[in-house]
Short mmCIF file of C-alpha atoms in Angstrom, two decimals:
data_model
loop_
_atom_site.label_atom_id
_atom_site.label_comp_id
_atom_site.label_asym_id
_atom_site.label_seq_id
_atom_site.Cartn_x
_atom_site.Cartn_y
_atom_site.Cartn_z
CA MET A 19 -93.89 4.95 -66.44
CA LEU A 20 -90.57 4.28 -68.19
CA THR A 21 -89.44 0.66 -68.49
CA ASP A 22 -86.94 -1.36 -70.44
CA ASN A 23 -88.04 -3.52 -73.40
CA ALA A 24 -88.90 -6.68 -71.52
CA LYS A 25 -91.30 -9.06 -73.28
CA THR A 26 -93.74 -8.61 -70.41
CA VAL A 27 -94.02 -4.94 -71.42
CA THR A 28 -93.29 -4.81 -75.18
CA VAL A 29 -94.41 -7.85 -77.13
CA GLU A 30 -92.56 -6.86 -80.32
CA HIS A 31 -91.45 -3.95 -82.49
CA ILE A 32 -93.06 -3.33 -85.88
CA ALA A 33 -91.30 -0.79 -88.08
CA GLY A 34 -89.64 0.55 -84.96
CA ILE A 35 -92.94 1.01 -83.11
CA PRO A 36 -93.24 -0.92 -79.81
CA VAL A 37 -96.33 -3.10 -79.42
CA ARG A 38 -97.41 -3.12 -75.78
CA HIS A 39 -98.54 -6.20 -73.90
CA PRO A 40 -102.35 -5.94 -73.46
CA GLN A 41 -102.12 -6.59 -69.72
CA VAL A 42 -99.61 -3.75 -69.29
CA VAL A 43 -101.94 -1.44 -71.19
CA ALA A 44 -104.79 -2.49 -68.89
CA ALA A 45 -102.62 -1.79 -65.83
CA GLY A 46 -101.74 1.69 -67.10
CA ARG A 47 -105.38 2.45 -67.84
CA HIS A 48 -106.46 1.28 -64.37
CA TYR A 49 -103.92 3.46 -62.54
CA GLY A 50 -104.26 6.42 -64.90
CA CYS A 51 -100.77 6.47 -66.36
CA GLN A 52 -99.02 5.71 -69.64
CA VAL A 53 -96.43 2.96 -69.91
CA VAL A 54 -93.55 3.78 -72.24
CA SER A 55 -90.36 1.87 -72.97
CA CYS A 56 -86.78 2.88 -73.62
CA VAL A 57 -85.54 3.21 -77.19
CA PRO A 58 -83.44 0.13 -78.03
CA CYS A 59 -79.69 0.77 -78.17
CA ASP A 60 -80.11 4.29 -76.79
CA PRO A 61 -78.32 4.58 -73.40
CA GLU A 62 -79.63 8.10 -72.81
CA SER A 63 -83.25 6.86 -72.69
CA LYS A 64 -82.58 3.97 -70.32
CA GLY A 65 -79.83 5.23 -68.05
CA GLY A 66 -82.19 5.63 -65.12
CA ALA A 67 -83.49 2.08 -65.39
CA GLU A 68 -80.02 0.58 -65.71
CA ALA A 69 -78.62 2.68 -62.87
CA THR A 70 -81.36 1.44 -60.55
CA VAL A 71 -80.53 -2.17 -61.39
CA ARG A 72 -76.81 -1.56 -60.92
CA ILE A 73 -77.26 0.04 -57.51
CA ALA A 74 -79.71 -2.66 -56.39
CA LYS A 75 -77.28 -5.40 -57.40
CA ALA A 76 -74.49 -3.79 -55.42
CA ASP A 77 -76.55 -3.36 -52.26
CA LEU A 78 -79.04 -6.23 -52.33
CA VAL A 79 -77.70 -9.22 -54.26
CA PRO A 80 -75.57 -11.41 -51.94
CA THR A 81 -71.90 -10.88 -52.82
CA SER A 82 -68.57 -10.70 -51.08
CA ALA A 83 -68.83 -6.91 -51.34
CA ASN A 84 -71.81 -6.63 -49.02
CA LEU A 85 -70.68 -9.60 -46.91
CA LEU A 86 -73.99 -11.45 -47.38
CA ALA A 87 -73.87 -15.08 -48.48
CA ALA A 88 -77.60 -15.60 -48.98
CA TYR A 89 -81.07 -14.76 -47.70
CA ASP A 90 -82.60 -17.46 -45.52
CA THR A 91 -86.16 -16.50 -46.49
CA PHE A 92 -87.93 -14.37 -49.08
CA ALA A 93 -89.23 -12.19 -46.25
CA GLU A 94 -85.63 -11.22 -45.40
CA LEU A 95 -85.11 -10.07 -48.99
CA VAL A 96 -88.30 -7.98 -48.81
CA ASP A 97 -87.09 -6.33 -45.60
CA ALA A 98 -83.71 -5.63 -47.20
CA CYS A 99 -85.43 -3.99 -50.20
CA LEU A 100 -87.47 -1.72 -47.93
CA THR A 101 -84.37 -0.71 -45.99
CA TRP A 102 -82.52 -0.05 -49.26
CA CYS A 103 -85.37 2.11 -50.61
CA ASP A 104 -85.42 4.19 -47.42
CA ALA A 105 -81.67 4.76 -47.70
CA VAL A 106 -81.71 5.68 -51.40
CA ASN A 107 -84.72 7.97 -51.16
CA SER A 108 -83.38 9.87 -48.17
CA ARG A 109 -80.06 10.99 -49.65
CA ARG A 110 -79.59 13.97 -51.94
CA HIS A 111 -79.81 13.26 -55.67
CA ARG A 112 -76.68 14.25 -57.57
CA ALA A 113 -78.52 15.61 -60.64
CA THR A 114 -81.47 17.43 -59.01
CA GLY A 115 -79.75 18.38 -55.78
CA GLN A 116 -82.90 17.35 -53.89
CA ILE A 117 -83.84 14.47 -51.60
CA PRO A 118 -86.23 12.12 -53.48
CA GLY A 119 -88.42 11.63 -50.41
CA ASP A 120 -88.93 15.37 -50.05
CA ARG A 121 -89.43 15.79 -53.80
CA LEU A 122 -92.20 13.17 -53.73
CA ASP A 123 -94.12 15.12 -51.08
CA VAL A 124 -94.23 18.08 -53.49
CA GLU A 125 -95.14 15.97 -56.52
CA ARG A 126 -97.99 14.28 -54.68
CA THR A 127 -99.92 17.58 -54.78
CA THR A 128 -100.18 17.28 -58.58
CA LEU A 129 -100.83 13.52 -58.79
CA HIS A 130 -104.32 12.09 -59.11
CA VAL A 131 -105.73 9.75 -56.48
CA LEU A 132 -105.11 6.07 -57.14
CA PRO A 133 -108.03 3.61 -57.35
CA ILE A 134 -109.08 2.14 -54.02
CA GLU A 135 -108.85 -1.42 -55.33
CA PRO A 136 -105.83 -2.85 -57.15
CA LEU A 137 -106.01 -4.12 -60.70
CA ALA A 138 -107.20 -7.73 -60.65
CA LEU A 139 -104.15 -8.74 -62.70
CA ALA A 140 -101.94 -7.64 -59.81
CA LEU A 141 -103.69 -10.11 -57.52
CA GLY A 142 -102.61 -13.09 -59.62
CA GLU A 143 -104.46 -15.81 -61.49
CA GLU A 144 -108.18 -16.24 -60.98
CA ARG A 145 -109.50 -19.48 -59.51
CA LEU A 146 -112.92 -20.80 -58.45
CA VAL A 147 -113.29 -22.33 -54.98
CA GLY A 148 -114.82 -25.80 -55.31
CA SER A 149 -117.41 -27.49 -53.13
CA ASP A 150 -114.56 -29.05 -51.14
CA ARG A 151 -113.29 -25.54 -50.27
CA THR A 152 -110.11 -25.93 -52.30
CA ILE A 153 -108.57 -24.30 -55.35
CA SER A 154 -106.11 -25.81 -57.80
CA PHE A 155 -102.89 -23.93 -58.55
CA ASN A 156 -100.13 -25.53 -60.64
CA SER A 157 -101.84 -28.92 -60.20
CA VAL A 158 -101.78 -28.66 -56.39
CA ARG A 159 -104.87 -28.41 -54.18
CA TYR A 160 -104.92 -25.65 -51.55
CA SER A 161 -107.71 -25.26 -48.99
CA THR A 162 -109.49 -21.97 -48.28
CA PRO A 163 -111.27 -20.70 -45.15
CA PRO A 164 -115.01 -21.36 -44.76
CA GLY A 165 -117.42 -19.05 -46.55
CA TYR A 166 -115.81 -18.92 -50.00
CA THR A 167 -117.30 -21.98 -51.69
CA GLY A 168 -118.20 -21.07 -55.27
CA ALA A 169 -116.44 -17.69 -55.01
CA ARG A 170 -113.76 -16.32 -57.31
CA VAL A 171 -110.35 -15.85 -55.70
CA TRP A 172 -106.96 -14.72 -56.99
CA CYS A 173 -103.70 -16.58 -56.41
CA ARG A 174 -100.15 -15.31 -56.76
CA VAL A 175 -96.76 -16.59 -55.69
CA VAL A 176 -95.01 -14.46 -53.07
CA GLY A 177 -91.56 -15.85 -52.44
CA GLU A 178 -92.06 -19.38 -51.13
CA GLU A 179 -95.77 -18.92 -50.42
CA LEU A 180 -99.07 -18.87 -52.30
CA SER A 181 -101.17 -15.82 -51.47
CA ILE A 182 -104.96 -16.20 -51.90
CA THR A 183 -107.02 -13.01 -52.20
CA ALA A 184 -110.82 -12.77 -52.22
CA ARG A 185 -113.62 -10.29 -51.77
CA THR A 186 -114.62 -10.39 -48.12
CA ASP A 187 -118.05 -9.85 -46.55
CA SER A 188 -117.26 -6.14 -46.24
CA GLY A 189 -116.85 -5.94 -50.00
CA ASP A 190 -113.10 -5.29 -49.86
CA LEU A 191 -110.43 -7.32 -51.62
CA SER A 192 -108.24 -8.88 -48.96
CA GLU A 193 -105.76 -11.71 -48.55
CA ILE A 194 -107.60 -14.58 -46.87
CA TRP A 195 -104.78 -17.12 -46.54
CA ARG A 196 -101.17 -17.95 -47.32
CA HIS A 197 -99.93 -21.47 -47.96
CA LYS A 198 -96.44 -22.84 -48.30
CA LEU A 199 -95.91 -23.69 -51.96
CA SER A 200 -96.23 -27.41 -52.62
CA THR A 201 -95.78 -29.88 -55.46
CA PRO A 202 -98.32 -32.08 -57.32
CA GLY A 203 -99.43 -34.98 -55.16
CA VAL A 204 -98.85 -33.06 -51.92
CA PRO A 205 -102.01 -30.98 -51.30
CA GLN A 206 -102.02 -28.25 -48.68
CA ILE A 207 -105.15 -28.82 -46.59
CA ILE A 208 -105.56 -26.92 -43.32
CA ASP A 209 -107.74 -28.63 -40.67
CA ALA A 210 -108.91 -25.24 -39.40
CA HIS A 211 -110.62 -24.65 -42.74
CA TYR A 212 -113.05 -27.49 -41.93
CA PRO A 213 -114.41 -26.70 -38.45
CA ASP A 214 -117.55 -28.70 -39.18
CA HIS A 215 -115.44 -31.75 -40.03
CA PRO A 216 -113.09 -32.50 -37.10
CA ASP A 217 -109.52 -33.58 -37.84
CA GLY A 218 -109.80 -32.23 -41.36
CA ARG A 219 -111.93 -35.13 -42.56
CA SER A 220 -113.40 -34.86 -46.02
CA VAL A 221 -116.88 -33.40 -46.47
CA LEU A 222 -117.75 -36.77 -48.01
CA GLN A 223 -117.01 -38.67 -44.79
CA PRO A 224 -120.00 -40.99 -44.20
CA ARG A 225 -122.26 -40.30 -41.25
CA LEU A 226 -123.82 -42.90 -38.98
CA GLN A 227 -127.31 -43.71 -40.26
CA PRO A 228 -128.57 -46.84 -38.45
CA ARG A 229 -131.69 -48.31 -40.09
CA SER A 230 -132.34 -51.83 -38.86
CA GLU A 231 -133.17 -52.65 -35.22
CA ALA A 232 -129.77 -54.34 -34.80
CA GLU A 233 -127.93 -51.28 -36.12
CA ILE A 234 -129.93 -48.92 -33.92
CA ALA A 235 -129.25 -51.08 -30.86
CA PHE A 236 -125.49 -51.15 -31.51
CA VAL A 237 -125.09 -47.44 -32.24
CA GLY A 238 -127.27 -46.71 -29.21
CA ILE A 239 -124.57 -48.14 -26.92
CA GLY A 240 -122.69 -44.85 -27.17
CA PRO A 241 -120.15 -42.79 -29.17
CA GLY A 242 -117.52 -45.48 -28.75
CA ALA A 243 -119.70 -47.91 -30.69
CA GLY A 244 -120.08 -45.46 -33.54
CA ARG A 245 -116.33 -44.82 -33.57
CA TRP A 246 -115.67 -48.57 -33.65
CA LEU A 247 -117.93 -49.00 -36.67
CA LYS A 248 -116.36 -46.05 -38.54
CA GLU A 249 -112.91 -47.56 -38.03
CA ALA A 250 -113.87 -51.19 -38.64
CA GLY A 251 -115.43 -50.58 -42.06
CA PRO A 252 -112.46 -48.86 -43.79
CA VAL A 253 -109.92 -51.42 -42.49
CA GLY A 254 -112.01 -54.35 -43.73
CA ALA A 255 -112.74 -55.99 -40.36
CA VAL A 256 -114.44 -59.39 -40.77
CA ARG A 257 -117.89 -60.44 -39.50
CA ILE A 258 -118.82 -56.91 -38.45
CA ARG A 259 -122.54 -57.66 -38.18
CA ALA A 260 -121.91 -60.63 -35.93
CA LYS A 261 -119.57 -58.62 -33.70
CA THR A 262 -121.99 -55.71 -33.36
CA ALA A 263 -124.78 -58.15 -32.41
CA ARG A 264 -122.59 -59.76 -29.72
CA ALA A 265 -121.68 -56.36 -28.32
CA VAL A 266 -125.33 -55.55 -27.64
CA GLU A 267 -125.76 -58.60 -25.36
CA PRO A 268 -123.18 -57.66 -22.65
CA ALA A 269 -124.34 -54.05 -22.85
CA THR A 270 -127.76 -55.06 -21.60
CA VAL A 271 -126.15 -56.87 -18.64
CA LEU A 272 -123.10 -54.74 -17.77
CA GLY A 273 -124.48 -51.41 -18.93
CA ASN A 274 -123.66 -49.34 -21.98
CA ASP A 275 -120.81 -47.37 -20.42
CA LYS A 276 -118.36 -50.26 -19.95
CA VAL A 277 -119.05 -51.79 -23.35
CA ASP A 278 -118.90 -48.40 -25.04
CA GLN A 279 -115.54 -47.69 -23.42
CA ALA A 280 -114.17 -51.01 -24.70
CA LEU A 281 -115.48 -50.40 -28.21
CA GLY A 282 -113.93 -46.94 -28.19
CA ASN A 283 -110.47 -48.56 -28.27
CA GLY A 284 -111.16 -49.52 -31.89
CA PRO A 285 -111.41 -52.79 -33.83
CA THR A 286 -108.62 -55.30 -33.47
CA SER A 287 -109.43 -57.33 -36.60
#
């Protein structure tokens, strides 16, 4: 694989010898190929790489020449790249006189089979899913679907989104979710990732655990009573014990349903 001398490929040159980036070496080893770089200041060894960039700029980068002001989304750029590749690879090459797409069909017969799974480095940065089903990426919390607590996942930026990949139950590496990229202080938490906690409530949300006879009597009025108590506590309602005791009295006379319905409207103070 021939590349230019980007720092991501060649860390430095020592006595004219390029020193490869360890991750690039690992990628080449995984896919069974050798990564080589162009000789600095030698146009003959890098003409192909520069020509590709020149053609791509002319056809893909928004300019007055191609009458495109901008791409509205990253997905539109991806689609444009695919269309451009189809066009370039289907026309006859000036030097070889052959169509690249047809030439590739012939060359495939001599190429070895690629690994089934991609190199982990290609999946992005590794993260560990916490007990709250989230991972941290660039100081932002992103939620993950159920079933991955404690698992290793890989995160990479794809345009304006964060792609999260994990090993699924079938043993395959697969993308499990995509989030819109966010900024610190604005976590991306999806309610659907917490089906056992309605409305996306935290796993640390307290549960009703009545202990005394008065508490048992109040909670026993119905779900509205429990909802009233859950809302009254966090907002700092006053004399909660006295109010719960008074609510039990009319419930014994009017029935639980009417009192429970009234309590379900929430605390007023």
